[in-house]
Tab-separated table of C-alpha atoms in Angstrom:
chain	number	residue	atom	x	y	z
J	26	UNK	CA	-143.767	8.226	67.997
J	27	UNK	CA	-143.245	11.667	66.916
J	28	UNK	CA	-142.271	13.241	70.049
J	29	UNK	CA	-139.952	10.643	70.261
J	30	UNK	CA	-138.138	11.363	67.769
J	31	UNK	CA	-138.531	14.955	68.063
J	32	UNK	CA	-136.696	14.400	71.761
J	33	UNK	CA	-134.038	12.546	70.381
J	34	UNK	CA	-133.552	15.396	67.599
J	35	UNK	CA	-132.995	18.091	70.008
J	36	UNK	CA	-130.945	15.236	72.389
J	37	UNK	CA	-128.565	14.947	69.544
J	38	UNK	CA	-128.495	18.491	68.877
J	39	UNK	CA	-127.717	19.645	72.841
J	40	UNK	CA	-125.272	17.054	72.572
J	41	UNK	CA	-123.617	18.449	69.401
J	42	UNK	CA	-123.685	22.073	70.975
J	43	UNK	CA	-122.042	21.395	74.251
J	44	UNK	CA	-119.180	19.406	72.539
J	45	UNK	CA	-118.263	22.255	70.909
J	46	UNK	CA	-115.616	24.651	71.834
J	47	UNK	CA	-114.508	27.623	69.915
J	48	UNK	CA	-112.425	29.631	72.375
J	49	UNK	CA	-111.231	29.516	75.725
J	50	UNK	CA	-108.827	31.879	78.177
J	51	UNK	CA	-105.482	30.251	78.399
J	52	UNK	CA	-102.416	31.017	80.018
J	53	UNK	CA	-98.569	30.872	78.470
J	54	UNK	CA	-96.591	28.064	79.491
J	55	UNK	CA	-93.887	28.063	77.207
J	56	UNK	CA	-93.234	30.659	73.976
J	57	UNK	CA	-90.725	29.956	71.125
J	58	UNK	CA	-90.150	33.737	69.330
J	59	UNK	CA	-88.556	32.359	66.763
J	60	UNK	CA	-91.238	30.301	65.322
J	61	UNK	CA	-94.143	32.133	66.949
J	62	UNK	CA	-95.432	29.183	68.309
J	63	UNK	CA	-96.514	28.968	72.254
J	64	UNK	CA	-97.577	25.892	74.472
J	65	UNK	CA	-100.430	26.680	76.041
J	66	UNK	CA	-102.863	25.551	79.369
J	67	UNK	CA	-106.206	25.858	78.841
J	68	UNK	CA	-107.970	27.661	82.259
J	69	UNK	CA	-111.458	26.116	81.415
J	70	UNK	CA	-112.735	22.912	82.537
J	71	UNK	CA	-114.227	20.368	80.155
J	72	UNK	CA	-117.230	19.140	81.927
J	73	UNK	CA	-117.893	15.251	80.711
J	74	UNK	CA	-121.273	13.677	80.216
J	75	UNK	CA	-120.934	12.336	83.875
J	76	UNK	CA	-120.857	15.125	85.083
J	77	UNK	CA	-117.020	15.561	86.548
J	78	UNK	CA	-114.910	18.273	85.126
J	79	UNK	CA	-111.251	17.639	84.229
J	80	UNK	CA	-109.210	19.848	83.153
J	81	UNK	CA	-107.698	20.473	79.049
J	82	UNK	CA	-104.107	18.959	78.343
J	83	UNK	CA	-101.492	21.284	77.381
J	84	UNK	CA	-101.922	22.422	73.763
J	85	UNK	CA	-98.412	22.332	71.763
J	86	UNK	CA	-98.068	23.887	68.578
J	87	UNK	CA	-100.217	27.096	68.779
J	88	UNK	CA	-99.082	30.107	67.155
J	89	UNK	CA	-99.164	33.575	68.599
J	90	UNK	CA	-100.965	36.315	66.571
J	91	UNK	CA	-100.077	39.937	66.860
J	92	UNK	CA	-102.350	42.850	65.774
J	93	UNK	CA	-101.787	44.127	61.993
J	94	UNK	CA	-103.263	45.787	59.790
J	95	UNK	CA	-101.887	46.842	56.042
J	96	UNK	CA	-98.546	48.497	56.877
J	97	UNK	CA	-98.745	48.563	60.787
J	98	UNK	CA	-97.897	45.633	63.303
J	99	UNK	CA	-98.166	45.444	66.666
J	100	UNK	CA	-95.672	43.136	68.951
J	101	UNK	CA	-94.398	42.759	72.396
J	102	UNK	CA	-92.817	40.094	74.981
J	103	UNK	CA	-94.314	37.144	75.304
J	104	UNK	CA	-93.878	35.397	78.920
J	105	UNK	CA	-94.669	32.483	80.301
J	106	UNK	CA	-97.437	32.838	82.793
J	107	UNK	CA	-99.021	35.122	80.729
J	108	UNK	CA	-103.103	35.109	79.962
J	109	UNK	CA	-104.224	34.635	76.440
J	110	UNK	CA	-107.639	34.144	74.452
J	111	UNK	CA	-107.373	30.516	72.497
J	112	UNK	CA	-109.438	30.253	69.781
J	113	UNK	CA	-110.074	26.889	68.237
């Protein structure tokens, strides 16, 4: 009875940990300047419990951070096509 439940502890778990994603590379398909905001493709592929990968949906909404510090900021074109680092 024990290691039953102990299996279905660390089941849970393993299925807790592959569900979740923190960042992923990306690529530019779309970039508003004004509002700093991109639409991006995700280049990873979700693998489902089944055991088939699909790939991410577009992600709208995501806004484009430049490197700053206290009174220096860094920024430069932003193209579509371009590779990214997407952090959830």
């Amino acid at each position: 009875m024990m290691q039953e439940f102990v299996k279905s502890v660390k089941d849970s778990a393993k299925k807790a940990i592959h569900e979740i994603h923190t960042a992923v590379p990306a690529e530019i398909v779309s970039y508003n300047a004004d509002v700093g905001m991109a639409v991006v493709q995700p280049k990873a592929k979700f693998k489902q419990p089944t055991g088939e990968s699909i790939e991410y949906p577009l992600i709208s909404n995501v806004p484009v951070v430049f490197p700053h510090s206290k009174n220096i900021s860094i920024a430069f074109p932003v193209l579509a096509g371009d590779r990214m680092f997407a952090c959830f």
